[in-house]
mmCIF file of C-alpha atoms in Angstrom:
data_model
loop_
_atom_site.group_PDB
_atom_site.id
_atom_site.type_symbol
_atom_site.label_atom_id
_atom_site.label_comp_id
_atom_site.label_asym_id
_atom_site.label_seq_id
_atom_site.Cartn_x
_atom_site.Cartn_y
_atom_site.Cartn_z
ATOM 1 C CA MET R 1 59.308 -59.066 -44.060
ATOM 2 C CA TYR R 2 57.346 -56.289 -42.337
ATOM 3 C CA PHE R 3 60.214 -55.422 -40.017
ATOM 4 C CA GLU R 4 62.703 -55.335 -42.896
ATOM 5 C CA LYS R 5 60.486 -53.006 -44.912
ATOM 6 C CA ILE R 6 59.911 -50.736 -41.926
ATOM 7 C CA THR R 7 63.662 -50.619 -41.309
ATOM 8 C CA GLU R 8 64.171 -49.638 -44.934
ATOM 9 C CA ILE R 9 61.587 -46.836 -44.605
ATOM 10 C CA ILE R 10 63.280 -45.518 -41.469
ATOM 11 C CA ARG R 11 66.770 -45.563 -43.010
ATOM 12 C CA ASP R 12 65.470 -43.855 -46.111
ATOM 13 C CA GLN R 13 63.291 -41.306 -44.324
ATOM 14 C CA LEU R 14 65.787 -40.336 -41.654
ATOM 15 C CA GLY R 15 69.022 -40.814 -43.590
ATOM 16 C CA LEU R 16 70.285 -43.394 -41.085
ATOM 17 C CA GLU R 17 72.265 -45.632 -43.395
ATOM 18 C CA ASP R 18 74.633 -47.094 -40.845
ATOM 19 C CA ALA R 19 72.576 -46.995 -37.643
ATOM 20 C CA LYS R 20 71.959 -50.256 -35.793
ATOM 21 C CA ILE R 21 68.235 -50.926 -36.036
ATOM 22 C CA GLU R 22 66.691 -53.907 -34.249
ATOM 23 C CA ARG R 23 63.225 -54.987 -33.150
ATOM 24 C CA GLU R 24 63.948 -53.520 -29.687
ATOM 25 C CA THR R 25 65.022 -50.138 -31.099
ATOM 26 C CA SER R 26 62.847 -47.187 -30.051
ATOM 27 C CA LEU R 27 62.392 -44.449 -32.649
ATOM 28 C CA MET R 28 62.424 -41.580 -30.205
ATOM 29 C CA LYS R 29 64.714 -42.916 -27.457
ATOM 30 C CA ASP R 30 67.377 -44.796 -29.440
ATOM 31 C CA LEU R 31 67.305 -43.026 -32.795
ATOM 32 C CA GLU R 32 66.627 -39.631 -31.170
ATOM 33 C CA VAL R 33 63.908 -38.838 -33.655
ATOM 34 C CA ASP R 34 61.728 -35.823 -32.858
ATOM 35 C CA SER R 35 57.937 -36.121 -32.751
ATOM 36 C CA LEU R 36 57.357 -34.707 -36.231
ATOM 37 C CA ASP R 37 59.929 -37.058 -37.798
ATOM 38 C CA ALA R 38 58.265 -39.945 -35.955
ATOM 39 C CA VAL R 39 54.881 -38.940 -37.389
ATOM 40 C CA GLU R 40 56.440 -38.785 -40.847
ATOM 41 C CA VAL R 41 57.806 -42.311 -40.448
ATOM 42 C CA ILE R 42 54.350 -43.501 -39.416
ATOM 43 C CA MET R 43 52.843 -41.694 -42.428
ATOM 44 C CA LYS R 44 55.289 -43.462 -44.763
ATOM 45 C CA ILE R 45 54.437 -46.807 -43.160
ATOM 46 C CA GLU R 46 50.728 -46.048 -43.641
ATOM 47 C CA ASP R 47 51.338 -45.232 -47.308
ATOM 48 C CA GLU R 48 53.588 -48.232 -47.905
ATOM 49 C CA PHE R 49 51.188 -50.768 -46.408
ATOM 50 C CA ASP R 50 47.994 -48.903 -47.281
ATOM 51 C CA ILE R 51 46.703 -48.844 -43.718
ATOM 52 C CA GLU R 52 45.647 -46.178 -41.225
ATOM 53 C CA ILE R 53 47.221 -46.133 -37.791
ATOM 54 C CA PRO R 54 45.144 -44.146 -35.251
ATOM 55 C CA ASP R 55 46.940 -41.948 -32.705
ATOM 56 C CA GLU R 56 45.898 -44.105 -29.776
ATOM 57 C CA ASP R 57 47.604 -47.105 -31.387
ATOM 58 C CA ILE R 58 50.762 -45.096 -32.150
ATOM 59 C CA ASN R 59 51.062 -44.139 -28.490
ATOM 60 C CA ALA R 60 51.213 -47.826 -27.539
ATOM 61 C CA PHE R 61 54.277 -48.575 -29.690
ATOM 62 C CA LYS R 62 57.360 -49.100 -27.534
ATOM 63 C CA ASN R 63 59.743 -50.167 -30.256
ATOM 64 C CA LEU R 64 60.006 -51.042 -33.932
ATOM 65 C CA GLY R 65 59.079 -54.663 -33.241
ATOM 66 C CA ASP R 66 55.719 -53.443 -31.938
ATOM 67 C CA ILE R 67 55.148 -51.483 -35.136
ATOM 68 C CA ALA R 68 56.073 -54.470 -37.336
ATOM 69 C CA ASP R 69 53.745 -56.771 -35.372
ATOM 70 C CA TYR R 70 50.956 -54.195 -35.581
ATOM 71 C CA VAL R 71 51.314 -53.845 -39.359
ATOM 72 C CA LYS R 72 51.452 -57.646 -39.776
ATOM 73 C CA ASN R 73 48.294 -57.981 -37.727
ATOM 74 C CA LYS R 74 46.518 -55.276 -39.750
ATOM 75 C CA LYS R 75 47.505 -56.810 -43.078
ATOM 76 C CA GLU R 76 47.061 -60.463 -42.223
ATOM 77 C CA GLY R 77 44.447 -60.191 -39.497
ATOM 78 C CA MET G 1 55.967 -16.538 -64.577
ATOM 79 C CA SER G 2 57.276 -17.192 -61.070
ATOM 80 C CA LEU G 3 54.755 -19.982 -60.397
ATOM 81 C CA LYS G 4 54.938 -21.907 -63.674
ATOM 82 C CA GLY G 5 54.409 -25.633 -63.158
ATOM 83 C CA LYS G 6 52.873 -25.159 -59.698
ATOM 84 C CA SER G 7 49.356 -26.129 -58.790
ATOM 85 C CA ALA G 8 47.343 -23.979 -56.414
ATOM 86 C CA LEU G 9 44.112 -24.681 -54.541
ATOM 87 C CA VAL G 10 42.181 -21.526 -53.670
ATOM 88 C CA THR G 11 39.228 -22.022 -51.335
ATOM 89 C CA GLY G 12 36.393 -19.560 -51.765
ATOM 90 C CA GLY G 13 38.045 -18.771 -55.082
ATOM 91 C CA ALA G 14 35.006 -18.041 -57.221
ATOM 92 C CA ARG G 15 34.356 -14.516 -55.979
ATOM 93 C CA GLY G 16 35.814 -11.514 -54.186
ATOM 94 C CA ILE G 17 39.321 -11.641 -52.744
ATOM 95 C CA GLY G 18 39.612 -15.382 -53.506
ATOM 96 C CA LYS G 19 38.938 -14.793 -57.181
ATOM 97 C CA ALA G 20 41.459 -11.951 -57.317
ATOM 98 C CA ILE G 21 44.053 -14.252 -55.743
ATOM 99 C CA ALA G 22 43.241 -17.098 -58.155
ATOM 100 C CA LEU G 23 43.632 -14.722 -61.116
ATOM 101 C CA LYS G 24 46.885 -13.308 -59.771
ATOM 102 C CA LEU G 25 48.434 -16.757 -59.246
ATOM 103 C CA ALA G 26 47.227 -17.822 -62.696
ATOM 104 C CA LEU G 27 48.723 -14.704 -64.264
ATOM 105 C CA ASN G 28 52.026 -15.853 -62.831
ATOM 106 C CA GLY G 29 51.779 -19.333 -64.323
ATOM 107 C CA ALA G 30 50.128 -21.516 -61.675
ATOM 108 C CA ASP G 31 47.434 -24.039 -62.546
ATOM 109 C CA ILE G 32 44.410 -23.237 -60.413
ATOM 110 C CA ILE G 33 41.836 -25.344 -58.639
ATOM 111 C CA VAL G 34 38.986 -23.125 -57.525
ATOM 112 C CA ASN G 35 37.021 -24.427 -54.576
ATOM 113 C CA ASP G 36 33.755 -22.768 -53.645
ATOM 114 C CA VAL G 37 30.126 -23.396 -52.774
ATOM 115 C CA ALA G 38 28.914 -20.706 -55.191
ATOM 116 C CA ASP G 39 26.368 -21.412 -57.922
ATOM 117 C CA ILE G 40 27.506 -23.267 -61.054
ATOM 118 C CA GLU G 41 27.310 -20.132 -63.232
ATOM 119 C CA THR G 42 29.609 -18.107 -60.952
ATOM 120 C CA MET G 43 32.092 -21.007 -60.717
ATOM 121 C CA LYS G 44 32.096 -21.467 -64.486
ATOM 122 C CA ASN G 45 32.635 -17.763 -65.186
ATOM 123 C CA THR G 46 35.640 -17.679 -62.867
ATOM 124 C CA VAL G 47 37.134 -20.819 -64.428
ATOM 125 C CA ASP G 48 36.672 -19.403 -67.930
ATOM 126 C CA GLU G 49 38.339 -16.143 -66.912
ATOM 127 C CA ILE G 50 41.321 -17.991 -65.446
ATOM 128 C CA LYS G 51 41.688 -20.322 -68.424
ATOM 129 C CA LYS G 52 41.986 -17.287 -70.705
ATOM 130 C CA LEU G 53 45.319 -16.621 -68.987
ATOM 131 C CA GLY G 54 46.684 -19.833 -70.504
ATOM 132 C CA VAL G 55 46.819 -22.025 -67.399
ATOM 133 C CA GLY G 56 44.873 -25.116 -66.378
ATOM 134 C CA CYS G 57 41.852 -24.480 -64.183
ATOM 135 C CA GLU G 58 38.882 -26.350 -62.805
ATOM 136 C CA ALA G 59 36.301 -25.723 -60.113
ATOM 137 C CA LEU G 60 35.472 -28.145 -57.320
ATOM 138 C CA LYS G 61 32.440 -27.707 -55.129
ATOM 139 C CA ALA G 62 33.141 -28.695 -51.530
ATOM 140 C CA ASP G 63 32.223 -27.393 -48.091
ATOM 141 C CA VAL G 64 35.525 -26.617 -46.320
ATOM 142 C CA SER G 65 33.911 -27.279 -42.939
ATOM 143 C CA ASN G 66 33.038 -30.859 -43.917
ATOM 144 C CA GLU G 67 35.960 -33.246 -43.366
ATOM 145 C CA SER G 68 34.919 -35.904 -45.855
ATOM 146 C CA GLU G 69 34.229 -33.348 -48.606
ATOM 147 C CA VAL G 70 37.646 -31.761 -48.030
ATOM 148 C CA LYS G 71 39.389 -35.155 -48.024
ATOM 149 C CA ASP G 72 37.672 -36.182 -51.260
ATOM 150 C CA MET G 73 38.568 -32.880 -52.922
ATOM 151 C CA VAL G 74 42.240 -33.076 -51.918
ATOM 152 C CA SER G 75 42.509 -36.771 -52.911
ATOM 153 C CA TYR G 76 41.071 -35.944 -56.320
ATOM 154 C CA ILE G 77 43.557 -33.104 -56.849
ATOM 155 C CA LEU G 78 46.538 -35.170 -55.695
ATOM 156 C CA GLU G 79 45.547 -38.007 -57.989
ATOM 157 C CA LYS G 80 45.050 -35.740 -60.989
ATOM 158 C CA TYR G 81 47.856 -33.220 -60.534
ATOM 159 C CA GLY G 82 50.248 -35.290 -58.419
ATOM 160 C CA LYS G 83 50.780 -32.430 -55.960
ATOM 161 C CA ILE G 84 49.419 -29.278 -54.399
ATOM 162 C CA ASP G 85 52.201 -26.697 -54.220
ATOM 163 C CA ILE G 86 50.090 -23.842 -52.935
ATOM 164 C CA LEU G 87 47.030 -23.722 -50.694
ATOM 165 C CA ILE G 88 45.170 -20.468 -50.182
ATOM 166 C CA ASN G 89 42.724 -20.780 -47.297
ATOM 167 C CA ASN G 90 40.395 -17.977 -48.243
ATOM 168 C CA ALA G 91 36.853 -19.337 -47.813
ATOM 169 C CA GLY G 92 34.996 -17.275 -45.267
ATOM 170 C CA ILE G 93 31.567 -16.028 -44.281
ATOM 171 C CA THR G 94 30.036 -13.433 -41.972
ATOM 172 C CA ARG G 95 27.005 -13.646 -39.717
ATOM 173 C CA ASP G 96 27.239 -10.276 -38.005
ATOM 174 C CA GLY G 97 25.288 -9.283 -34.942
ATOM 175 C CA LEU G 98 25.813 -7.790 -31.523
ATOM 176 C CA LEU G 99 27.132 -10.283 -29.002
ATOM 177 C CA VAL G 100 24.125 -10.008 -26.691
ATOM 178 C CA LYS G 101 21.816 -11.008 -29.526
ATOM 179 C CA MET G 102 24.101 -13.463 -31.339
ATOM 180 C CA LYS G 103 22.664 -16.909 -31.865
ATOM 181 C CA GLU G 104 24.871 -19.867 -31.049
ATOM 182 C CA SER G 105 24.233 -21.187 -34.561
ATOM 183 C CA ASP G 106 25.677 -17.989 -36.067
ATOM 184 C CA TRP G 107 28.734 -18.277 -33.857
ATOM 185 C CA GLN G 108 29.233 -21.929 -34.766
ATOM 186 C CA LEU G 109 28.689 -21.557 -38.495
ATOM 187 C CA VAL G 110 31.279 -18.788 -38.769
ATOM 188 C CA MET G 111 33.805 -20.719 -36.684
ATOM 189 C CA ASP G 112 33.185 -23.870 -38.734
ATOM 190 C CA VAL G 113 33.709 -22.291 -42.137
ATOM 191 C CA ASN G 114 36.352 -19.694 -41.285
ATOM 192 C CA LEU G 115 38.521 -21.539 -38.752
ATOM 193 C CA LYS G 116 37.729 -25.260 -38.888
ATOM 194 C CA GLY G 117 37.849 -24.973 -42.682
ATOM 195 C CA VAL G 118 41.437 -23.711 -42.470
ATOM 196 C CA PHE G 119 42.341 -26.595 -40.171
ATOM 197 C CA LEU G 120 40.720 -29.265 -42.372
ATOM 198 C CA CYS G 121 42.160 -28.006 -45.663
ATOM 199 C CA THR G 122 45.634 -27.509 -44.189
ATOM 200 C CA LYS G 123 45.597 -30.935 -42.559
ATOM 201 C CA SER G 124 44.571 -32.564 -45.807
ATOM 202 C CA VAL G 125 47.338 -31.043 -47.934
ATOM 203 C CA ILE G 126 50.164 -30.897 -45.393
ATOM 204 C CA ARG G 127 51.046 -34.570 -45.625
ATOM 205 C CA SER G 128 51.800 -34.317 -49.330
ATOM 206 C CA MET G 129 53.715 -31.049 -48.869
ATOM 207 C CA MET G 130 55.826 -32.545 -46.060
ATOM 208 C CA SER G 131 56.698 -35.561 -48.194
ATOM 209 C CA LYS G 132 57.810 -33.302 -51.020
ATOM 210 C CA ARG G 133 59.726 -31.062 -48.601
ATOM 211 C CA SER G 134 58.052 -28.120 -50.265
ATOM 212 C CA GLY G 135 54.817 -26.200 -50.037
ATOM 213 C CA CYS G 136 53.312 -22.866 -49.340
ATOM 214 C CA ILE G 137 50.118 -22.029 -47.506
ATOM 215 C CA VAL G 138 48.579 -18.587 -47.156
ATOM 216 C CA ASN G 139 45.646 -18.108 -44.805
ATOM 217 C CA ILE G 140 43.354 -15.148 -45.273
ATOM 218 C CA SER G 141 42.733 -13.638 -41.862
ATOM 219 C CA SER G 142 41.368 -10.127 -41.378
ATOM 220 C CA VAL G 143 42.300 -6.859 -39.760
ATOM 221 C CA VAL G 144 39.401 -7.387 -37.335
ATOM 222 C CA GLY G 145 41.206 -10.517 -36.094
ATOM 223 C CA ILE G 146 43.854 -8.081 -34.826
ATOM 224 C CA THR G 147 41.741 -5.110 -33.737
ATOM 225 C CA GLY G 148 38.306 -6.623 -33.011
ATOM 226 C CA ASN G 149 35.108 -5.059 -34.323
ATOM 227 C CA PRO G 150 31.714 -4.523 -32.681
ATOM 228 C CA GLY G 151 29.083 -6.752 -34.260
ATOM 229 C CA GLN G 152 31.659 -9.266 -35.404
ATOM 230 C CA ALA G 153 32.578 -11.233 -32.265
ATOM 231 C CA ASN G 154 32.248 -14.507 -34.187
ATOM 232 C CA TYR G 155 34.037 -13.329 -37.335
ATOM 233 C CA SER G 156 36.881 -11.574 -35.526
ATOM 234 C CA ALA G 157 37.381 -14.562 -33.187
ATOM 235 C CA SER G 158 37.634 -16.891 -36.180
ATOM 236 C CA LYS G 159 40.091 -14.566 -37.921
ATOM 237 C CA ALA G 160 42.197 -14.164 -34.762
ATOM 238 C CA GLY G 161 42.156 -17.960 -34.502
ATOM 239 C CA ILE G 162 43.657 -18.171 -37.979
ATOM 240 C CA ILE G 163 46.612 -16.059 -36.812
ATOM 241 C CA GLY G 164 47.372 -18.429 -33.912
ATOM 242 C CA PHE G 165 46.868 -21.436 -36.139
ATOM 243 C CA THR G 166 49.275 -19.990 -38.718
ATOM 244 C CA LYS G 167 52.009 -19.483 -36.119
ATOM 245 C CA SER G 168 51.655 -22.965 -34.618
ATOM 246 C CA ALA G 169 51.498 -24.752 -37.959
ATOM 247 C CA ALA G 170 54.485 -22.780 -39.275
ATOM 248 C CA LYS G 171 56.518 -23.886 -36.250
ATOM 249 C CA GLU G 172 55.482 -27.508 -36.761
ATOM 250 C CA VAL G 173 56.312 -27.909 -40.418
ATOM 251 C CA GLY G 174 59.031 -25.341 -41.113
ATOM 252 C CA SER G 175 61.711 -28.026 -40.873
ATOM 253 C CA LYS G 176 59.911 -29.940 -43.621
ATOM 254 C CA GLY G 177 60.210 -27.120 -46.133
ATOM 255 C CA VAL G 178 56.621 -25.926 -45.784
ATOM 256 C CA ARG G 179 55.906 -22.240 -45.163
ATOM 257 C CA ILE G 180 52.633 -20.959 -43.731
ATOM 258 C CA ASN G 181 51.731 -17.288 -43.531
ATOM 259 C CA ALA G 182 48.609 -15.189 -43.184
ATOM 260 C CA VAL G 183 47.376 -11.983 -44.736
ATOM 261 C CA ALA G 184 45.023 -9.695 -42.831
ATOM 262 C CA PRO G 185 43.032 -7.576 -45.280
ATOM 263 C CA GLY G 186 41.452 -4.376 -44.042
ATOM 264 C CA PHE G 187 38.409 -2.868 -45.665
ATOM 265 C CA ILE G 188 38.443 -4.289 -49.196
ATOM 266 C CA TYR G 189 35.722 -3.710 -51.793
ATOM 267 C CA THR G 190 33.933 -7.064 -52.279
ATOM 268 C CA ASP G 191 30.341 -8.325 -52.302
ATOM 269 C CA MET G 192 30.811 -9.241 -48.653
ATOM 270 C CA THR G 193 31.895 -5.761 -47.493
ATOM 271 C CA ASP G 194 29.441 -4.026 -49.815
ATOM 272 C CA SER G 195 26.609 -5.357 -47.690
ATOM 273 C CA LEU G 196 27.851 -3.569 -44.541
ATOM 274 C CA PRO G 197 25.795 -0.566 -43.355
ATOM 275 C CA GLU G 198 26.943 2.841 -44.689
ATOM 276 C CA ALA G 199 27.640 4.064 -41.153
ATOM 277 C CA VAL G 200 30.063 1.197 -40.552
ATOM 278 C CA LYS G 201 31.770 1.779 -43.904
ATOM 279 C CA SER G 202 32.334 5.483 -43.321
ATOM 280 C CA LYS G 203 33.620 4.833 -39.798
ATOM 281 C CA PHE G 204 36.224 2.495 -41.243
ATOM 282 C CA LEU G 205 37.290 5.145 -43.741
ATOM 283 C CA GLU G 206 37.951 7.701 -40.996
ATOM 284 C CA ASN G 207 40.513 5.326 -39.511
ATOM 285 C CA ILE G 208 42.410 4.372 -42.654
ATOM 286 C CA PRO G 209 45.648 6.417 -42.837
ATOM 287 C CA LEU G 210 45.914 5.867 -46.594
ATOM 288 C CA GLY G 211 42.452 7.445 -46.887
ATOM 289 C CA ARG G 212 40.725 4.931 -49.105
ATOM 290 C CA TYR G 213 39.342 1.389 -49.167
ATOM 291 C CA GLY G 214 41.491 -1.404 -50.586
ATOM 292 C CA GLU G 215 41.130 -3.391 -53.768
ATOM 293 C CA ALA G 216 41.080 -7.197 -53.841
ATOM 294 C CA GLU G 217 44.052 -7.122 -56.192
ATOM 295 C CA GLU G 218 46.125 -5.363 -53.550
ATOM 296 C CA VAL G 219 45.579 -8.340 -51.251
ATOM 297 C CA ALA G 220 46.348 -10.727 -54.118
ATOM 298 C CA ASP G 221 49.703 -9.006 -54.731
ATOM 299 C CA VAL G 222 50.836 -9.780 -51.173
ATOM 300 C CA VAL G 223 49.535 -13.351 -51.382
ATOM 301 C CA LEU G 224 51.498 -13.802 -54.618
ATOM 302 C CA PHE G 225 54.665 -12.573 -52.921
ATOM 303 C CA LEU G 226 54.144 -15.045 -50.059
ATOM 304 C CA CYS G 227 53.839 -17.888 -52.599
ATOM 305 C CA GLU G 228 56.995 -16.945 -54.452
ATOM 306 C CA GLU G 229 60.571 -18.014 -53.905
ATOM 307 C CA ARG G 230 61.567 -14.456 -52.959
ATOM 308 C CA SER G 231 59.635 -14.812 -49.672
ATOM 309 C CA ARG G 232 61.484 -18.061 -48.852
ATOM 310 C CA TYR G 233 62.680 -16.839 -45.431
ATOM 311 C CA ILE G 234 59.254 -15.738 -44.225
ATOM 312 C CA THR G 235 56.960 -18.060 -42.267
ATOM 313 C CA GLY G 236 54.403 -17.815 -39.471
ATOM 314 C CA GLN G 237 53.736 -14.138 -40.183
ATOM 315 C CA THR G 238 50.508 -12.219 -40.516
ATOM 316 C CA ILE G 239 50.822 -9.316 -42.930
ATOM 317 C CA PRO G 240 48.130 -6.635 -42.730
ATOM 318 C CA VAL G 241 47.029 -5.244 -46.096
ATOM 319 C CA ASP G 242 44.821 -2.532 -44.715
ATOM 320 C CA GLY G 243 46.061 0.930 -45.617
ATOM 321 C CA GLY G 244 47.193 1.273 -42.009
ATOM 322 C CA LEU G 245 43.787 0.578 -40.427
ATOM 323 C CA ALA G 246 45.194 -1.687 -37.692
ATOM 324 C CA LEU G 247 47.844 0.802 -36.551
#
């Protein structure tokens, strides 16, 4: 559920309707998103799930699966 | 009515140049949120004057150098108005003194209000502006941020800092539809400049090619232009409004 919602945010935010997006997909490497777009995606995720993601945690994300797991952990403990 | 339907936050908006800017934006249709740390009476008088122009206006007391106060203020505005279209970072103070005698506390206070305040207010509103792909920020620098001025090492450093900040921020968020510019007023008649020694004032005058001091409204006119659609291709710039003083 978290991964699906995050995928939806990314497609919507970046206009990537047809792009292949999987848990292993990296925002910056695979989707060629620049740093400001990446921050915007994170901001949307923060708004959507009503959480705050500190910079040091963002730097540890390798792919979208990491982000989904992180959000799940924050929301469900 | 070029700004009808827009909401504008003006820091330090109760007096001086900030008040002139708030009135000018209101005259052109914007709803105004005046931020200041002035006394209640001064805040109320400014709000009443703006409301007479037929726009919405309220005053919010908050210290721009205090992150939690800035966050609370911006959250309140976003909740109530749904957006902040225009931010004018105008709040500023002086604590003049020769460098050799300047206290660290006077350095720090000026940097906190004048420069950190710009950072905190901009950071707080930029997220909403980026999401809306629209927004306009005008930072009030000073001619002494370009030329320097003896007795104002702290003030001129903070105002020069605003110029660098404006350029960097404009580069960061230009692709998101947000424009950020600065205005560098010269010697403008306000309460703040009125307190300068006569000798300093007359020395300024000698170096102003247009031969007179400026009026706050002349700064407000340029700020208005930078908030309007007709300046849509201008970002990251610092525009002196100084009668030629910095030349």
